[in-house]
Amino acid sequence: AKSGGRGRVEFFSAPLFDLARRSMELEDELRRALQRHEFVLHHQPIVDLATGRVQAVEALVRWQHPQRGLLAPGEWLAVAEGSGFMAELGAMLLHESVGQWSRLARVHGPQVSVHVNVSAAQLRDGRFAEEVATALADAGAPPERVVLELTETQLLMVHDALVTDLGRVRDLGVRLAADDFGTGYSSLAQLTTLPIDEVKVDRRFVAAMAAEPRSRAVVHGVIAMAREMGLAVVAEGVETADTAARLVEAGCPAAQGYLWGRPRQVVDLRPLDAPRGAD
Ligand code: C2E
Ligand code: CA
Ligand code: CA
Ligand code: CA
């Protein structure tokens, strides 16, 4: 921080310094949390709108904090993302999420898929395909029952190495989903350059369907486009029966949201372990 002699440290404004220090403290706390097995996975159903059956579940991380209780990812996940810690946490979450597949299949049936959120940090070192292969091998989970969710932020820097790596991941038999679809400026471009199998329509459009004709048009447009491209579609953030009915009317095949259930602990977990073979 201090470069160029005495006094230069004043370059940092006090609030910025506080923020940096707070992030460092949080980062230390997160590292301890990993060692103490304080991270747990909750699951939220993704429902087939034609049959009402649970076709998949999305694994969502929570921090079981000893003092502050169960923490959904907010500030702390952003700090982990910015810390160099997220590659390790992400690898662990991937490993555990895939590892839970057989228990999820016992609850929901063998057709159920598990959706896993992937962090940008996991895509940085060009070894993501290896990481996925290891998780699949350790779990003995069918690759076609695993969907990896990538957001705009993860895919923003589309470069040849990433395209190659994601191609290798998909060659393993897993599927790739574009998460929060429609919110980023390059979403559409990604569908033409990356091996995406599924789009998850961002909840801001879905939630606004009833009230805003333009959001409704976005949802209808994405569904039509996905059908044309042969992609699967999931509408996110469905909270009301009215929205669900509109989605059915629009020909949307699947949806997820509080209407069918909040994320909760579906399977009884042993504490999350650190990933095997983590470097
Ligand atoms: P996301 O991937 O878009 O996940 C969906 C978020 O929407 C979840 O928030 C879920 O609880 C929430 N949600 C689901 N249905 C509804 C609804 O009907 N209404 C509303 N208002 N919200 C709904 P959550 O669990 O707090 O996760 C926030 C974000 O943190 C996720 O957004 C994802 O980007 C990230 N995240 C969560 N778990 C993981 C993980 O294991 N690894 C990584 N890398 N990121 C994760
Ligand atoms: Ca997601
Ligand atoms: Ca999403
Ligand atoms: Ca690694």
mmCIF file of C-alpha atoms and ligand atoms in Angstrom:
data_model
loop_
_atom_site.group_PDB
_atom_site.id
_atom_site.type_symbol
_atom_site.label_atom_id
_atom_site.label_comp_id
_atom_site.label_asym_id
_atom_site.label_seq_id
_atom_site.Cartn_x
_atom_site.Cartn_y
_atom_site.Cartn_z
ATOM 1 C CA ALA A 1 0.000 0.000 0.000
ATOM 2 C CA LYS A 2 2.800 2.311 0.896
ATOM 3 C CA SER A 3 4.912 3.072 -2.120
ATOM 4 C CA GLY A 4 7.007 6.131 -2.632
ATOM 5 C CA GLY A 5 7.960 7.202 0.856
ATOM 6 C CA ARG A 6 6.570 8.825 3.928
ATOM 7 C CA GLY A 7 3.155 10.334 3.847
ATOM 8 C CA ARG A 8 2.032 8.584 0.703
ATOM 9 C CA VAL A 9 -0.303 6.369 2.695
ATOM 10 C CA GLU A 10 -2.575 9.400 3.131
ATOM 11 C CA PHE A 11 -3.476 8.844 -0.482
ATOM 12 C CA PHE A 12 -6.163 6.527 0.851
ATOM 13 C CA SER A 13 -9.232 8.349 2.060
ATOM 14 C CA ALA A 14 -10.367 7.242 5.508
ATOM 15 C CA PRO A 15 -13.616 5.551 4.392
ATOM 16 C CA LEU A 16 -11.793 3.664 1.659
ATOM 17 C CA PHE A 17 -9.185 2.532 4.158
ATOM 18 C CA ASP A 18 -11.924 1.344 6.537
ATOM 19 C CA LEU A 19 -13.521 -0.564 3.717
ATOM 20 C CA ALA A 20 -10.233 -2.198 2.780
ATOM 21 C CA ARG A 21 -9.539 -3.146 6.396
ATOM 22 C CA ARG A 22 -13.049 -4.465 6.841
ATOM 23 C CA SER A 23 -12.635 -6.579 3.709
ATOM 24 C CA MET A 24 -9.380 -7.980 5.036
ATOM 25 C CA GLU A 25 -11.002 -8.872 8.343
ATOM 26 C CA LEU A 26 -13.908 -10.476 6.548
ATOM 27 C CA GLU A 27 -11.489 -12.373 4.331
ATOM 28 C CA ASP A 28 -9.719 -13.774 7.405
ATOM 29 C CA GLU A 29 -13.059 -14.702 8.882
ATOM 30 C CA LEU A 30 -14.035 -16.467 5.660
ATOM 31 C CA ARG A 31 -10.827 -18.496 5.660
ATOM 32 C CA ARG A 32 -11.523 -19.555 9.236
ATOM 33 C CA ALA A 33 -15.105 -20.381 8.241
ATOM 34 C CA LEU A 34 -13.822 -22.729 5.553
ATOM 35 C CA GLN A 35 -11.605 -24.515 8.061
ATOM 36 C CA ARG A 36 -14.471 -24.711 10.555
ATOM 37 C CA HIS A 37 -16.928 -26.093 8.002
ATOM 38 C CA GLU A 38 -19.335 -23.188 8.414
ATOM 39 C CA PHE A 39 -20.534 -23.187 4.784
ATOM 40 C CA VAL A 40 -23.669 -25.137 3.945
ATOM 41 C CA LEU A 41 -25.614 -25.651 0.760
ATOM 42 C CA HIS A 42 -29.310 -24.998 0.492
ATOM 43 C CA HIS A 43 -31.415 -26.066 -2.467
ATOM 44 C CA GLN A 44 -34.254 -24.452 -4.345
ATOM 45 C CA PRO A 45 -36.547 -26.403 -6.677
ATOM 46 C CA ILE A 46 -36.761 -25.752 -10.417
ATOM 47 C CA VAL A 47 -40.176 -26.897 -11.553
ATOM 48 C CA ASP A 48 -41.361 -28.343 -14.871
ATOM 49 C CA LEU A 49 -44.307 -26.054 -15.634
ATOM 50 C CA ALA A 50 -46.136 -28.712 -17.662
ATOM 51 C CA THR A 51 -46.128 -31.371 -14.949
ATOM 52 C CA GLY A 52 -45.429 -29.415 -11.773
ATOM 53 C CA ARG A 53 -42.610 -31.786 -10.930
ATOM 54 C CA VAL A 54 -39.219 -30.799 -9.556
ATOM 55 C CA GLN A 55 -36.872 -31.298 -12.508
ATOM 56 C CA ALA A 56 -33.809 -29.784 -10.871
ATOM 57 C CA VAL A 57 -32.547 -27.995 -7.791
ATOM 58 C CA GLU A 58 -30.163 -25.070 -7.582
ATOM 59 C CA ALA A 59 -27.497 -25.295 -4.881
ATOM 60 C CA LEU A 60 -27.091 -21.977 -3.064
ATOM 61 C CA VAL A 61 -24.399 -21.392 -0.467
ATOM 62 C CA ARG A 62 -25.088 -20.098 3.029
ATOM 63 C CA TRP A 63 -22.665 -19.210 5.785
ATOM 64 C CA GLN A 64 -23.697 -20.668 9.119
ATOM 65 C CA HIS A 65 -22.055 -17.925 11.132
ATOM 66 C CA PRO A 66 -21.488 -18.771 14.808
ATOM 67 C CA GLN A 67 -22.744 -15.372 16.004
ATOM 68 C CA ARG A 68 -24.756 -13.877 13.189
ATOM 69 C CA GLY A 69 -26.697 -16.946 12.130
ATOM 70 C CA LEU A 70 -27.385 -18.144 8.607
ATOM 71 C CA LEU A 71 -26.054 -15.662 6.044
ATOM 72 C CA ALA A 72 -27.143 -15.703 2.411
ATOM 73 C CA PRO A 73 -24.435 -14.575 0.005
ATOM 74 C CA GLY A 74 -24.265 -10.818 0.032
ATOM 75 C CA GLU A 75 -21.324 -8.710 1.005
ATOM 76 C CA TRP A 76 -19.304 -11.715 2.083
ATOM 77 C CA LEU A 77 -19.473 -13.455 -1.290
ATOM 78 C CA ALA A 78 -18.341 -10.266 -3.013
ATOM 79 C CA VAL A 79 -15.385 -10.070 -0.627
ATOM 80 C CA ALA A 80 -14.540 -13.707 -1.293
ATOM 81 C CA GLU A 81 -14.738 -12.986 -5.042
ATOM 82 C CA GLY A 82 -12.283 -10.149 -4.716
ATOM 83 C CA SER A 83 -9.889 -11.916 -2.401
ATOM 84 C CA GLY A 84 -8.222 -14.814 -4.168
ATOM 85 C CA PHE A 85 -10.162 -17.026 -1.773
ATOM 86 C CA MET A 86 -13.049 -17.708 -4.120
ATOM 87 C CA ALA A 87 -11.240 -20.213 -6.340
ATOM 88 C CA GLU A 88 -10.826 -22.463 -3.309
ATOM 89 C CA LEU A 89 -14.338 -21.878 -1.963
ATOM 90 C CA GLY A 90 -15.835 -22.306 -5.428
ATOM 91 C CA ALA A 91 -13.996 -25.578 -5.993
ATOM 92 C CA MET A 92 -15.248 -26.850 -2.660
ATOM 93 C CA LEU A 93 -18.845 -25.812 -3.382
ATOM 94 C CA LEU A 94 -18.722 -27.449 -6.808
ATOM 95 C CA HIS A 95 -17.333 -30.629 -5.313
ATOM 96 C CA GLU A 96 -19.958 -30.733 -2.553
ATOM 97 C CA SER A 97 -22.880 -29.765 -4.802
ATOM 98 C CA VAL A 98 -22.088 -32.534 -7.262
ATOM 99 C CA GLY A 99 -21.317 -34.852 -4.345
ATOM 100 C CA GLN A 100 -24.849 -34.408 -3.021
ATOM 101 C CA TRP A 101 -26.486 -35.476 -6.249
ATOM 102 C CA SER A 102 -27.286 -39.044 -5.192
ATOM 103 C CA ARG A 103 -28.951 -37.830 -2.003
ATOM 104 C CA LEU A 104 -30.930 -35.271 -3.995
ATOM 105 C CA ALA A 105 -31.930 -38.052 -6.385
ATOM 106 C CA ARG A 106 -33.264 -40.045 -3.431
ATOM 107 C CA VAL A 107 -35.457 -37.076 -2.487
ATOM 108 C CA HIS A 108 -36.578 -35.985 -5.973
ATOM 109 C CA GLY A 109 -35.946 -39.013 -8.202
ATOM 110 C CA PRO A 110 -33.084 -39.985 -10.529
ATOM 111 C CA GLN A 111 -34.118 -37.499 -13.228
ATOM 112 C CA VAL A 112 -33.276 -34.544 -11.010
ATOM 113 C CA SER A 113 -30.403 -32.272 -12.021
ATOM 114 C CA VAL A 114 -28.294 -30.184 -9.693
ATOM 115 C CA HIS A 115 -27.468 -26.626 -10.741
ATOM 116 C CA VAL A 116 -24.200 -25.220 -9.444
ATOM 117 C CA ASN A 117 -23.180 -21.559 -9.537
ATOM 118 C CA VAL A 118 -19.686 -21.017 -10.844
ATOM 119 C CA SER A 119 -17.520 -18.119 -9.797
ATOM 120 C CA ALA A 120 -15.285 -16.094 -12.095
ATOM 121 C CA ALA A 121 -12.254 -17.125 -10.032
ATOM 122 C CA GLN A 122 -12.774 -20.767 -11.012
ATOM 123 C CA LEU A 123 -12.511 -19.901 -14.683
ATOM 124 C CA ARG A 124 -9.290 -17.974 -14.410
ATOM 125 C CA ASP A 125 -6.575 -20.619 -14.279
ATOM 126 C CA GLY A 126 -7.655 -22.759 -17.241
ATOM 127 C CA ARG A 127 -8.130 -25.792 -15.050
ATOM 128 C CA PHE A 128 -11.854 -25.622 -14.590
ATOM 129 C CA ALA A 129 -12.558 -28.660 -16.783
ATOM 130 C CA GLU A 130 -10.231 -30.715 -14.577
ATOM 131 C CA GLU A 131 -12.016 -29.467 -11.482
ATOM 132 C CA VAL A 132 -15.395 -30.503 -12.892
ATOM 133 C CA ALA A 133 -14.067 -33.907 -14.010
ATOM 134 C CA THR A 134 -12.700 -34.563 -10.507
ATOM 135 C CA ALA A 135 -16.000 -33.571 -8.877
ATOM 136 C CA LEU A 136 -17.942 -35.893 -11.205
ATOM 137 C CA ALA A 137 -15.549 -38.786 -10.686
ATOM 138 C CA ASP A 138 -15.556 -38.435 -6.887
ATOM 139 C CA ALA A 139 -19.350 -38.215 -6.737
ATOM 140 C CA GLY A 140 -20.115 -40.843 -9.335
ATOM 141 C CA ALA A 141 -22.810 -38.418 -10.509
ATOM 142 C CA PRO A 142 -24.134 -38.620 -14.081
ATOM 143 C CA PRO A 143 -22.655 -35.634 -15.957
ATOM 144 C CA GLU A 144 -25.962 -35.014 -17.737
ATOM 145 C CA ARG A 145 -27.531 -34.333 -14.319
ATOM 146 C CA VAL A 146 -25.210 -31.410 -13.624
ATOM 147 C CA VAL A 147 -25.841 -27.874 -14.860
ATOM 148 C CA LEU A 148 -23.206 -25.200 -14.323
ATOM 149 C CA GLU A 149 -24.596 -21.676 -14.053
ATOM 150 C CA LEU A 150 -22.458 -18.822 -15.336
ATOM 151 C CA THR A 151 -23.368 -15.153 -15.108
ATOM 152 C CA GLU A 152 -22.499 -12.276 -17.328
ATOM 153 C CA THR A 153 -19.720 -11.299 -14.934
ATOM 154 C CA GLN A 154 -18.156 -14.722 -15.326
ATOM 155 C CA LEU A 155 -18.465 -14.627 -19.077
ATOM 156 C CA LEU A 156 -17.602 -11.001 -19.621
ATOM 157 C CA MET A 157 -14.089 -11.669 -20.729
ATOM 158 C CA VAL A 158 -14.839 -14.148 -23.440
ATOM 159 C CA HIS A 159 -11.483 -15.132 -24.821
ATOM 160 C CA ASP A 160 -10.278 -18.143 -26.762
ATOM 161 C CA ALA A 161 -8.902 -19.958 -23.705
ATOM 162 C CA LEU A 162 -12.228 -19.672 -21.891
ATOM 163 C CA VAL A 163 -14.166 -20.861 -24.924
ATOM 164 C CA THR A 164 -11.824 -23.861 -25.163
ATOM 165 C CA ASP A 165 -12.083 -24.617 -21.442
ATOM 166 C CA LEU A 166 -15.879 -24.370 -21.427
ATOM 167 C CA GLY A 167 -15.948 -26.603 -24.504
ATOM 168 C CA ARG A 168 -13.944 -29.196 -22.580
ATOM 169 C CA VAL A 169 -16.315 -28.896 -19.634
ATOM 170 C CA ARG A 170 -19.276 -29.477 -21.906
ATOM 171 C CA ASP A 171 -17.507 -32.431 -23.546
ATOM 172 C CA LEU A 172 -17.663 -34.078 -20.114
ATOM 173 C CA GLY A 173 -21.423 -34.207 -20.614
ATOM 174 C CA VAL A 174 -22.479 -31.462 -18.213
ATOM 175 C CA ARG A 175 -24.688 -28.601 -19.360
ATOM 176 C CA LEU A 176 -23.984 -24.890 -19.162
ATOM 177 C CA ALA A 177 -26.575 -22.264 -18.286
ATOM 178 C CA ALA A 178 -26.445 -18.492 -18.755
ATOM 179 C CA ASP A 179 -27.621 -17.140 -15.386
ATOM 180 C CA ASP A 180 -29.423 -13.791 -14.884
ATOM 181 C CA PHE A 181 -30.009 -13.748 -18.625
ATOM 182 C CA GLY A 182 -30.904 -10.408 -20.152
ATOM 183 C CA THR A 183 -29.249 -8.192 -17.571
ATOM 184 C CA GLY A 184 -25.848 -7.827 -19.200
ATOM 185 C CA TYR A 185 -25.001 -5.996 -22.347
ATOM 186 C CA SER A 186 -23.272 -8.937 -23.996
ATOM 187 C CA SER A 187 -25.792 -11.659 -23.108
ATOM 188 C CA LEU A 188 -26.899 -12.156 -26.685
ATOM 189 C CA ALA A 189 -23.360 -12.267 -28.035
ATOM 190 C CA GLN A 190 -22.513 -15.032 -25.556
ATOM 191 C CA LEU A 191 -25.185 -17.273 -26.993
ATOM 192 C CA THR A 192 -23.473 -17.151 -30.348
ATOM 193 C CA THR A 193 -19.913 -17.668 -29.079
ATOM 194 C CA LEU A 194 -20.181 -19.932 -26.031
ATOM 195 C CA PRO A 195 -21.455 -23.515 -25.743
ATOM 196 C CA ILE A 196 -24.538 -22.550 -23.690
ATOM 197 C CA ASP A 197 -27.382 -25.096 -23.309
ATOM 198 C CA GLU A 198 -29.818 -23.185 -21.155
ATOM 199 C CA VAL A 199 -30.841 -19.639 -20.267
ATOM 200 C CA LYS A 200 -32.193 -18.514 -16.926
ATOM 201 C CA VAL A 201 -34.344 -15.434 -17.459
ATOM 202 C CA ASP A 202 -33.436 -12.877 -14.822
ATOM 203 C CA ARG A 203 -36.018 -12.360 -12.129
ATOM 204 C CA ARG A 204 -36.264 -8.631 -12.722
ATOM 205 C CA PHE A 205 -38.074 -9.323 -16.024
ATOM 206 C CA VAL A 206 -40.080 -12.220 -14.653
ATOM 207 C CA ALA A 207 -41.277 -10.366 -11.559
ATOM 208 C CA ALA A 208 -42.294 -7.366 -13.668
ATOM 209 C CA MET A 209 -44.232 -9.406 -16.241
ATOM 210 C CA ALA A 210 -47.655 -8.647 -14.797
ATOM 211 C CA ALA A 211 -47.125 -4.901 -14.486
ATOM 212 C CA GLU A 212 -44.832 -4.007 -17.380
ATOM 213 C CA PRO A 213 -45.591 -4.872 -21.012
ATOM 214 C CA ARG A 214 -41.949 -4.361 -21.950
ATOM 215 C CA SER A 215 -40.650 -6.853 -19.382
ATOM 216 C CA ARG A 216 -43.306 -9.239 -20.579
ATOM 217 C CA ALA A 217 -42.023 -8.743 -24.124
ATOM 218 C CA VAL A 218 -38.471 -9.528 -22.984
ATOM 219 C CA VAL A 219 -39.592 -12.787 -21.380
ATOM 220 C CA HIS A 220 -41.613 -13.779 -24.441
ATOM 221 C CA GLY A 221 -38.686 -12.860 -26.689
ATOM 222 C CA VAL A 222 -36.184 -14.920 -24.721
ATOM 223 C CA ILE A 223 -38.505 -17.944 -24.713
ATOM 224 C CA ALA A 224 -39.015 -17.697 -28.482
ATOM 225 C CA MET A 225 -35.314 -17.216 -29.130
ATOM 226 C CA ALA A 226 -34.368 -20.139 -26.878
ATOM 227 C CA ARG A 227 -36.825 -22.396 -28.657
ATOM 228 C CA GLU A 228 -35.378 -21.371 -32.022
ATOM 229 C CA MET A 229 -31.850 -22.091 -30.771
ATOM 230 C CA GLY A 230 -32.825 -25.374 -29.140
ATOM 231 C CA LEU A 231 -31.965 -24.120 -25.649
ATOM 232 C CA ALA A 232 -33.696 -24.909 -22.379
ATOM 233 C CA VAL A 233 -35.268 -22.013 -20.460
ATOM 234 C CA VAL A 234 -35.900 -21.413 -16.766
ATOM 235 C CA ALA A 235 -37.750 -18.320 -15.534
ATOM 236 C CA GLU A 236 -36.312 -17.133 -12.221
ATOM 237 C CA GLY A 237 -37.940 -15.374 -9.286
ATOM 238 C CA VAL A 238 -41.556 -16.496 -9.702
ATOM 239 C CA GLU A 239 -43.421 -15.386 -6.601
ATOM 240 C CA THR A 240 -47.077 -15.413 -7.638
ATOM 241 C CA ALA A 241 -49.515 -17.821 -9.267
ATOM 242 C CA ASP A 242 -50.379 -15.034 -11.720
ATOM 243 C CA THR A 243 -46.777 -14.892 -12.987
ATOM 244 C CA ALA A 244 -46.663 -18.693 -13.233
ATOM 245 C CA ALA A 245 -49.856 -18.670 -15.314
ATOM 246 C CA ARG A 246 -48.408 -16.017 -17.617
ATOM 247 C CA LEU A 247 -45.283 -18.130 -18.084
ATOM 248 C CA VAL A 248 -47.316 -21.212 -18.949
ATOM 249 C CA GLU A 249 -49.256 -19.119 -21.446
ATOM 250 C CA ALA A 250 -45.971 -17.899 -22.925
ATOM 251 C CA GLY A 251 -44.816 -21.490 -23.398
ATOM 252 C CA CYS A 252 -42.075 -21.320 -20.780
ATOM 253 C CA PRO A 253 -41.034 -24.881 -19.924
ATOM 254 C CA ALA A 254 -39.608 -24.405 -16.423
ATOM 255 C CA ALA A 255 -39.455 -21.956 -13.537
ATOM 256 C CA GLN A 256 -38.009 -21.314 -10.120
ATOM 257 C CA GLY A 257 -39.090 -19.038 -7.289
ATOM 258 C CA TYR A 258 -40.595 -18.593 -3.863
ATOM 259 C CA LEU A 259 -43.968 -19.744 -5.247
ATOM 260 C CA TRP A 260 -42.638 -23.327 -5.182
ATOM 261 C CA GLY A 261 -40.202 -22.954 -2.336
ATOM 262 C CA ARG A 262 -37.422 -20.921 -0.841
ATOM 263 C CA PRO A 263 -33.926 -22.337 -0.768
ATOM 264 C CA ARG A 264 -33.653 -24.779 2.128
ATOM 265 C CA GLN A 265 -31.506 -27.619 3.284
ATOM 266 C CA VAL A 266 -32.903 -30.585 1.367
ATOM 267 C CA VAL A 267 -30.414 -33.200 2.381
ATOM 268 C CA ASP A 268 -28.806 -33.708 5.719
ATOM 269 C CA LEU A 269 -25.217 -32.761 5.237
ATOM 270 C CA ARG A 270 -22.035 -33.671 6.805
ATOM 271 C CA PRO A 271 -19.984 -30.502 7.216
ATOM 272 C CA LEU A 272 -18.496 -29.303 3.965
ATOM 273 C CA ASP A 273 -14.974 -30.538 3.494
ATOM 274 C CA ALA A 274 -12.121 -28.760 1.864
ATOM 275 C CA PRO A 275 -11.736 -29.959 -1.733
ATOM 276 C CA ARG A 276 -9.525 -32.935 -2.334
ATOM 277 C CA GLY A 277 -6.468 -32.211 -4.385
ATOM 278 C CA ALA A 278 -6.867 -28.463 -3.931
ATOM 279 C CA ASP A 279 -3.621 -26.712 -4.635
HETATM 280 P P1 C2E B 1 -28.545 -16.469 -8.338
HETATM 281 O O1 C2E B 1 -27.633 -17.509 -8.869
HETATM 282 O O2 C2E B 1 -29.272 -15.643 -9.342
HETATM 283 O O3 C2E B 1 -29.536 -17.239 -7.377
HETATM 284 C C1 C2E B 1 -30.906 -16.935 -7.238
HETATM 285 C C2 C2E B 1 -31.134 -16.028 -6.059
HETATM 286 O O4 C2E B 1 -32.495 -15.580 -6.077
HETATM 287 C C3 C2E B 1 -30.940 -16.724 -4.714
HETATM 288 O O5 C2E B 1 -30.423 -15.767 -3.801
HETATM 289 C C4 C2E B 1 -32.372 -17.119 -4.349
HETATM 290 O O6 C2E B 1 -32.557 -17.281 -2.965
HETATM 291 C C5 C2E B 1 -33.122 -15.921 -4.877
HETATM 292 N N1 C2E B 1 -34.520 -16.251 -5.200
HETATM 293 C C6 C2E B 1 -35.034 -17.425 -5.616
HETATM 294 N N2 C2E B 1 -36.345 -17.324 -5.855
HETATM 295 C C7 C2E B 1 -36.696 -16.054 -5.588
HETATM 296 C C8 C2E B 1 -37.946 -15.327 -5.640
HETATM 297 O O7 C2E B 1 -38.992 -15.855 -5.994
HETATM 298 N N3 C2E B 1 -37.885 -14.020 -5.294
HETATM 299 C C9 C2E B 1 -36.743 -13.409 -4.908
HETATM 300 N N4 C2E B 1 -36.802 -12.113 -4.574
HETATM 301 N N5 C2E B 1 -35.557 -14.044 -4.854
HETATM 302 C C10 C2E B 1 -35.534 -15.363 -5.184
HETATM 303 P P2 C2E B 1 -29.188 -16.116 -2.837
HETATM 304 O O8 C2E B 1 -29.262 -17.539 -2.389
HETATM 305 O O9 C2E B 1 -29.133 -15.039 -1.802
HETATM 306 O O10 C2E B 1 -27.925 -16.005 -3.783
HETATM 307 C C11 C2E B 1 -27.527 -14.780 -4.336
HETATM 308 C C12 C2E B 1 -26.462 -14.989 -5.389
HETATM 309 O O11 C2E B 1 -25.247 -15.463 -4.810
HETATM 310 C C13 C2E B 1 -26.826 -16.021 -6.428
HETATM 311 O O12 C2E B 1 -27.718 -15.466 -7.373
HETATM 312 C C14 C2E B 1 -25.469 -16.381 -6.987
HETATM 313 O O13 C2E B 1 -25.053 -15.425 -7.933
HETATM 314 C C15 C2E B 1 -24.590 -16.282 -5.755
HETATM 315 N N6 C2E B 1 -24.386 -17.636 -5.194
HETATM 316 C C16 C2E B 1 -25.190 -18.354 -4.402
HETATM 317 N N7 C2E B 1 -24.669 -19.560 -4.112
HETATM 318 C C17 C2E B 1 -23.479 -19.614 -4.760
HETATM 319 C C18 C2E B 1 -22.460 -20.611 -4.874
HETATM 320 O O14 C2E B 1 -22.551 -21.738 -4.315
HETATM 321 N N8 C2E B 1 -21.373 -20.305 -5.633
HETATM 322 C C19 C2E B 1 -21.274 -19.102 -6.270
HETATM 323 N N9 C2E B 1 -20.175 -18.868 -7.017
HETATM 324 N N10 C2E B 1 -22.214 -18.146 -6.193
HETATM 325 C C20 C2E B 1 -23.307 -18.402 -5.451
HETATM 326 CA CA CA B 2 -27.765 -19.074 -10.254
HETATM 327 CA CA CA B 3 -29.991 -15.941 -11.387
HETATM 328 CA CA CA B 4 -7.375 -25.060 -8.671
#
